[in-house]
Amino acid sequence: MASKRATLADVARLAGVSSTTASLILNGKPDTRFSADAHRRVHEAVAQLGYRPNMGARALRTDRSLTIGFISDVVATTRFASGLIRGALEEAENAGHVVLVLETGGDPAREVEAVGAVLDRQVDGIVFATMRARELFVPPLPDSTHVVMLNATNSQFGASVLPDEESGGRSAVDLLAAAGHREGIVLIGQNDEVERDLFRSATVAQRVQGVRSEFAELGLTLAAEESCWEWEPENGYLLTSRVLDGGGDVRALLCMNDRLAFGAYQACQERGVVVGRDISIVSFDNDELAAYLRPGLTTIQLPHEEMGREAVRLLLAGESSAQRLIDMPVVERASIAAQDPDSATARRAAERLAARRAVPV
């Protein structure tokens, strides 16, 4: 026979407090003053009794479902972007909500079905997320629906969370300049068409703008910009091979993402060019494989988990027009070779870089 489910009254009785006090402590109500001992007794009673709050009753009291819809293209099944969901789940749990995740594969018909499914469950709001930051189509919604765009933009909805790509681009340049690089720096992967197409990327233009602006403000000049359509290892390999075989004095590669950098490493290795000694490489994303390259790849991290958390915060706060840009931390490893770190330009770049957060590895 199943044991009786513990109630709030049972928790209060075991903890030696009133049911009201137990409720206020467990719900984390602001402006309440209870002793640390009272908090300890209540939480110990919860653990001892296996108490779980009645979410249905709480939803009726608050007129909220305590459920968030999370509709994505391929985020849920993509290893690299899974941090978006992880951050959203953690923040929702902290706020006493659950997340209903639906994946559409980018199919407009499935997007309409997904919206209908979450609205049928009377969710408190919807987070729309994409693996690649881009302009996203959103099916028609009731005017009262709270919406936040995560790693995406939409002209109809103002609330969005994106990585601060311009700042990230500046950080990449500062890393090279702080090591003393002033000449022979090549940008790998720039593409004007992708920058202009918001449905392919809503942030690439900002990343490139950050790179170019920081070069200009430091008084530096790119030696070349090598273009490709897809940021994949094979293109990084081909572009780097062409640059190295061109006969110029190439001292550093600034790759538009880690996958391009993976290919660049291979091209360097085949030619006996040692990364971190003969040439420097810096890139973006902090793909988990970046730490396993030898030497480890210095990169600018996409802050997916923090973005997911911030999206849920905005949604539950009812923000309808807030636009959040999340810092892209620097992850320093060993792929940058020191050139002249004591030069005036290097010191200036180091000072600018110091203002940005770093992630320990």
Coordinates of C-alpha atoms in Angstrom, one line a residue:
M1 CA 0.0 0.0 0.0
A2 CA 1.4 3.4 -1.0
S3 CA 2.4 5.7 1.9
K4 CA 0.4 8.9 2.4
R5 CA 1.9 11.9 0.6
A6 CA 3.4 14.4 3.0
T7 CA 1.6 17.7 3.3
L8 CA 2.8 21.2 4.2
A9 CA 1.1 20.8 7.6
D10 CA 3.3 17.7 8.2
V11 CA 6.4 19.7 7.3
A12 CA 5.4 22.5 9.7
R13 CA 4.6 20.1 12.5
L14 CA 8.0 18.3 12.2
A15 CA 9.9 21.6 12.0
G16 CA 8.0 23.2 14.9
V17 CA 6.7 26.2 13.0
S18 CA 3.3 27.3 11.6
S19 CA 2.1 26.2 8.2
T20 CA 2.3 29.9 7.1
T21 CA 5.9 30.1 8.2
A22 CA 6.8 26.9 6.4
S23 CA 5.1 28.1 3.3
L24 CA 6.9 31.5 3.3
I25 CA 10.3 29.9 3.8
L26 CA 9.8 27.3 1.0
N27 CA 8.4 29.8 -1.4
G28 CA 11.3 32.2 -0.8
K29 CA 8.9 35.2 -0.2
P30 CA 10.8 38.5 0.0
D31 CA 10.6 40.8 3.0
T32 CA 10.2 37.8 5.4
R33 CA 12.5 37.5 8.4
F34 CA 13.0 34.0 9.9
S35 CA 16.0 32.7 11.7
A36 CA 18.6 30.5 10.1
D37 CA 17.5 27.8 12.5
A38 CA 13.9 28.0 11.3
H39 CA 15.1 27.7 7.7
R40 CA 17.2 24.7 8.6
R41 CA 14.4 22.9 10.4
V42 CA 12.0 23.4 7.6
H43 CA 14.3 22.2 4.9
E44 CA 15.4 19.2 7.0
A45 CA 11.7 18.3 7.5
V46 CA 11.2 18.5 3.7
A47 CA 14.1 16.2 3.1
Q48 CA 13.0 13.8 5.9
L49 CA 9.4 13.6 4.8
G50 CA 10.1 13.7 1.0
Y51 CA 7.7 16.6 0.7
R52 CA 6.8 17.9 -2.7
P53 CA 4.7 21.0 -3.2
N54 CA 1.3 20.6 -5.0
M55 CA 2.2 22.5 -8.2
G56 CA -1.4 22.3 -9.4
A57 CA -2.7 24.0 -6.3
R58 CA 0.1 26.6 -6.5
A59 CA -0.8 27.4 -10.1
L60 CA -4.5 27.9 -9.1
R61 CA -3.5 30.3 -6.4
T62 CA -1.2 32.3 -8.6
D63 CA -3.2 32.0 -11.9
R64 CA 0.0 30.8 -13.5
S65 CA 0.8 27.4 -15.0
L66 CA 4.4 27.5 -13.7
T67 CA 5.4 26.1 -17.1
I68 CA 7.6 27.7 -19.8
G69 CA 7.5 26.7 -23.4
F70 CA 10.9 26.3 -25.0
I71 CA 10.7 26.0 -28.8
S72 CA 13.9 25.5 -30.8
D73 CA 15.1 24.5 -34.2
V74 CA 17.8 22.0 -33.4
V75 CA 19.1 23.2 -30.1
A76 CA 17.9 20.3 -28.1
T77 CA 19.7 17.7 -30.1
T78 CA 22.8 19.7 -30.9
R79 CA 25.7 19.1 -28.5
F80 CA 27.3 22.5 -29.1
A81 CA 24.2 24.6 -28.3
S82 CA 22.8 22.4 -25.5
G83 CA 24.0 25.0 -23.0
L84 CA 21.1 27.2 -24.0
I85 CA 18.6 24.6 -22.7
R86 CA 20.8 23.7 -19.7
G87 CA 20.8 27.4 -18.6
A88 CA 17.1 27.8 -19.2
L89 CA 16.3 24.6 -17.2
E90 CA 18.4 25.7 -14.3
E91 CA 16.9 29.1 -14.0
A92 CA 13.4 27.8 -14.4
E93 CA 13.9 25.3 -11.7
N94 CA 15.3 28.0 -9.4
A95 CA 12.1 29.9 -10.0
G96 CA 9.8 26.9 -9.4
H97 CA 8.9 26.4 -13.0
V98 CA 9.2 23.5 -15.4
V99 CA 10.2 23.8 -19.1
L100 CA 8.4 22.1 -21.9
V101 CA 10.9 21.6 -24.7
L102 CA 9.8 21.1 -28.3
E103 CA 12.1 20.9 -31.4
T104 CA 11.0 21.8 -34.9
G105 CA 14.0 21.2 -37.0
G106 CA 13.4 24.6 -38.5
D107 CA 10.2 23.3 -40.3
P108 CA 7.6 26.2 -40.3
A109 CA 4.7 23.7 -40.1
R110 CA 6.2 22.0 -37.0
E111 CA 6.8 25.5 -35.5
V112 CA 3.0 26.2 -35.8
E113 CA 2.3 22.9 -34.2
A114 CA 4.7 23.5 -31.4
V115 CA 3.2 26.9 -30.6
G116 CA -0.2 25.3 -30.5
A117 CA 1.0 22.6 -28.2
V118 CA 2.5 25.0 -25.6
L119 CA -0.4 27.4 -25.8
D120 CA -2.8 24.5 -25.1
R121 CA -0.9 23.9 -21.9
Q122 CA -1.4 27.6 -20.9
V123 CA 2.4 28.2 -20.5
D124 CA 3.4 31.4 -18.7
G125 CA 5.5 32.3 -21.7
I126 CA 7.6 31.0 -24.6
V127 CA 11.3 31.1 -25.3
F128 CA 12.1 30.8 -29.0
A129 CA 15.7 29.6 -29.5
T130 CA 18.0 28.9 -32.4
M131 CA 21.4 27.1 -32.7
R132 CA 22.8 29.9 -34.9
A133 CA 22.0 33.4 -33.9
R134 CA 19.6 34.6 -36.7
E135 CA 16.3 36.3 -37.5
L136 CA 13.6 33.8 -36.7
F137 CA 10.1 33.4 -38.1
V138 CA 7.5 33.2 -35.3
P139 CA 3.9 31.9 -36.0
P140 CA 1.0 34.2 -34.9
L141 CA 0.5 34.4 -31.2
P142 CA -2.2 35.9 -28.9
D143 CA -1.2 39.4 -27.9
S144 CA -1.0 38.4 -24.2
T145 CA 1.8 35.8 -24.8
H146 CA 5.1 36.6 -23.2
V147 CA 7.9 35.9 -25.6
V148 CA 11.7 36.1 -25.4
M149 CA 14.0 35.4 -28.4
L150 CA 17.1 33.4 -27.3
N151 CA 20.1 33.5 -29.6
A152 CA 17.6 34.9 -32.2
T153 CA 15.9 38.1 -33.2
N154 CA 12.4 38.9 -34.5
S155 CA 11.1 42.4 -35.5
Q156 CA 7.8 41.6 -33.9
F157 CA 9.2 40.8 -30.4
G158 CA 11.5 43.2 -28.7
A159 CA 12.8 41.0 -25.8
S160 CA 15.9 39.1 -26.9
V161 CA 19.2 37.6 -25.6
L162 CA 22.2 37.5 -27.8
P163 CA 26.0 37.1 -27.3
D164 CA 27.9 40.4 -27.3
E165 CA 29.7 39.6 -30.6
E166 CA 31.2 43.0 -31.1
S167 CA 32.9 42.9 -27.8
G168 CA 34.0 39.4 -28.5
G169 CA 35.5 40.4 -31.8
R170 CA 37.5 43.2 -30.1
S171 CA 38.8 40.7 -27.5
A172 CA 40.1 38.4 -30.2
V173 CA 42.1 41.3 -31.7
D174 CA 43.3 42.4 -28.3
L175 CA 44.7 38.9 -27.5
L176 CA 46.9 39.0 -30.6
A177 CA 47.9 42.6 -30.2
A178 CA 48.7 42.1 -26.5
A179 CA 51.1 39.3 -27.5
G180 CA 52.9 41.9 -29.7
H181 CA 51.3 41.0 -33.1
R182 CA 51.2 44.0 -35.4
E183 CA 51.7 42.6 -38.9
G184 CA 50.9 39.5 -40.9
I185 CA 47.4 38.9 -39.3
V186 CA 44.9 37.2 -41.6
L187 CA 41.2 36.9 -41.0
I188 CA 39.9 33.4 -41.9
G189 CA 36.2 33.0 -42.8
Q190 CA 34.8 36.5 -43.4
N191 CA 31.9 36.6 -45.8
D192 CA 30.0 39.8 -46.8
E193 CA 26.9 37.9 -48.0
V194 CA 26.5 36.1 -44.6
E195 CA 27.0 39.4 -42.8
R196 CA 24.1 40.9 -44.7
D197 CA 21.7 38.0 -44.4
L198 CA 20.0 38.2 -41.0
F199 CA 18.2 34.9 -41.7
R200 CA 21.6 33.2 -41.8
S201 CA 23.2 35.1 -39.0
A202 CA 22.1 38.1 -36.9
T203 CA 25.4 38.5 -35.2
V204 CA 28.3 37.7 -37.6
A205 CA 28.3 41.4 -38.8
Q206 CA 28.8 42.5 -35.2
R207 CA 31.7 40.0 -34.7
V208 CA 33.4 41.3 -37.8
Q209 CA 32.7 44.9 -36.9
G210 CA 34.3 44.3 -33.5
V211 CA 37.4 42.9 -35.2
R212 CA 37.7 45.7 -37.7
S213 CA 37.0 48.5 -35.1
E214 CA 39.6 47.2 -32.7
F215 CA 42.2 46.9 -35.5
A216 CA 41.5 50.5 -36.4
E217 CA 41.6 51.8 -32.9
L218 CA 44.9 50.1 -32.2
G219 CA 46.3 51.4 -35.4
L220 CA 46.8 48.0 -36.9
T221 CA 45.9 46.6 -40.4
L222 CA 44.7 43.2 -41.4
A223 CA 47.1 41.6 -43.9
A224 CA 44.3 39.8 -45.7
E225 CA 40.7 38.6 -45.3
E226 CA 40.0 35.0 -46.6
S227 CA 36.4 34.3 -47.4
C228 CA 34.3 31.1 -47.3
W229 CA 30.6 30.3 -47.2
E230 CA 30.6 27.6 -44.5
W231 CA 32.6 27.7 -41.3
E232 CA 33.8 24.1 -41.4
P233 CA 37.2 22.5 -40.9
E234 CA 37.7 21.7 -44.6
N235 CA 37.4 25.4 -45.4
G236 CA 39.8 26.4 -42.6
Y237 CA 42.2 23.9 -44.0
L238 CA 41.9 25.1 -47.6
L239 CA 42.1 28.8 -46.7
T240 CA 45.0 28.4 -44.4
S241 CA 46.9 26.3 -46.9
R242 CA 46.4 29.0 -49.5
V243 CA 47.7 31.7 -47.1
L244 CA 50.7 29.7 -46.0
D245 CA 51.6 28.7 -49.5
G246 CA 51.3 32.3 -50.8
G247 CA 54.7 33.3 -49.7
G248 CA 53.7 36.1 -47.4
D249 CA 54.9 36.7 -43.8
V250 CA 51.9 35.2 -42.0
R251 CA 52.2 35.5 -38.3
A252 CA 48.7 35.1 -36.9
L253 CA 45.3 33.7 -38.0
L254 CA 42.1 35.1 -36.6
C255 CA 39.5 32.4 -37.4
M256 CA 35.8 33.2 -37.3
N257 CA 35.0 30.0 -35.4
D258 CA 36.7 27.0 -33.8
R259 CA 35.8 24.7 -36.6
L260 CA 37.8 26.8 -39.1
A261 CA 40.6 26.8 -36.6
F262 CA 40.6 23.0 -36.5
G263 CA 41.3 23.0 -40.2
A264 CA 43.9 25.7 -39.8
Y265 CA 45.8 23.5 -37.3
Q266 CA 45.9 20.7 -39.8
A267 CA 47.3 22.9 -42.6
C268 CA 50.0 24.2 -40.2
Q269 CA 51.0 20.8 -39.1
E270 CA 51.4 19.5 -42.6
R271 CA 53.8 22.3 -43.4
G272 CA 55.8 22.1 -40.2
V273 CA 54.5 25.4 -38.9
V274 CA 54.1 25.1 -35.1
V275 CA 51.0 26.7 -33.6
G276 CA 51.9 28.8 -30.5
R277 CA 55.5 29.2 -31.7
D278 CA 55.7 29.9 -35.4
I279 CA 52.2 31.2 -35.8
S280 CA 49.3 32.3 -33.5
I281 CA 45.7 31.2 -33.9
V282 CA 42.7 32.7 -32.1
S283 CA 39.0 31.9 -32.8
F284 CA 35.5 32.0 -31.4
D285 CA 32.9 29.6 -29.8
N286 CA 35.0 27.5 -27.3
D287 CA 33.8 24.2 -28.8
E288 CA 34.7 21.4 -26.4
L289 CA 37.3 20.1 -28.8
A290 CA 39.3 23.3 -28.5
A291 CA 40.7 22.2 -25.2
Y292 CA 42.0 18.9 -26.8
L293 CA 44.0 20.4 -29.7
R294 CA 47.7 20.6 -29.1
P295 CA 48.5 23.3 -28.2
G296 CA 45.1 24.1 -26.7
L297 CA 43.2 26.7 -28.7
T298 CA 42.7 30.2 -27.3
T299 CA 39.1 31.2 -28.2
I300 CA 36.3 33.6 -27.3
Q301 CA 33.4 31.6 -25.7
L302 CA 29.8 31.7 -26.7
P303 CA 28.1 32.1 -23.3
H304 CA 25.2 29.7 -24.0
E305 CA 24.3 28.8 -20.4
E306 CA 24.2 32.3 -19.2
M307 CA 22.1 33.3 -22.2
G308 CA 19.6 30.5 -21.4
R309 CA 19.4 31.7 -17.8
E310 CA 18.9 35.3 -18.8
A311 CA 16.1 34.4 -21.3
V312 CA 14.1 32.8 -18.5
R313 CA 14.8 35.7 -16.2
L314 CA 13.4 38.2 -18.8
L315 CA 10.4 36.0 -19.5
L316 CA 9.4 35.6 -15.9
A317 CA 9.9 39.3 -15.2
G318 CA 7.5 40.0 -18.0
E319 CA 10.0 42.1 -20.0
S320 CA 8.6 42.8 -23.5
S321 CA 11.3 45.0 -25.0
A322 CA 14.6 44.3 -23.1
Q323 CA 17.6 43.4 -25.3
R324 CA 20.4 41.7 -23.5
L325 CA 23.9 41.2 -24.8
I326 CA 25.8 38.6 -22.8
D327 CA 29.6 39.0 -22.4
M328 CA 31.7 36.5 -24.4
P329 CA 34.5 35.4 -22.1
V330 CA 38.1 34.9 -23.2
V331 CA 39.4 31.3 -22.7
E332 CA 43.2 31.5 -22.9
R333 CA 45.1 28.4 -23.7
A334 CA 48.4 28.1 -25.6
S335 CA 47.8 28.9 -29.3
I336 CA 49.2 32.5 -29.3
A337 CA 52.9 33.1 -29.7
A338 CA 54.5 36.0 -27.9
Q339 CA 56.1 38.5 -30.4
D340 CA 56.7 41.9 -28.7
P341 CA 54.5 42.0 -25.6
D342 CA 56.3 45.0 -24.2
S343 CA 55.5 47.4 -27.0
A344 CA 53.2 50.3 -26.4
T345 CA 50.5 48.8 -28.6
A346 CA 50.7 45.5 -26.8
R347 CA 50.4 47.2 -23.4
R348 CA 47.4 49.2 -24.6
A349 CA 45.7 46.1 -26.0
A350 CA 46.4 44.2 -22.7
E351 CA 44.7 47.0 -20.8
R352 CA 41.7 46.9 -23.0
L353 CA 41.5 43.1 -22.7
A354 CA 41.8 43.3 -18.9
A355 CA 38.4 45.0 -18.7
R356 CA 36.8 41.8 -20.1
R357 CA 36.1 38.7 -18.1
A358 CA 38.2 35.6 -18.4
V359 CA 37.1 32.0 -18.0
P360 CA 39.5 29.8 -16.0
V361 CA 40.4 26.5 -17.8

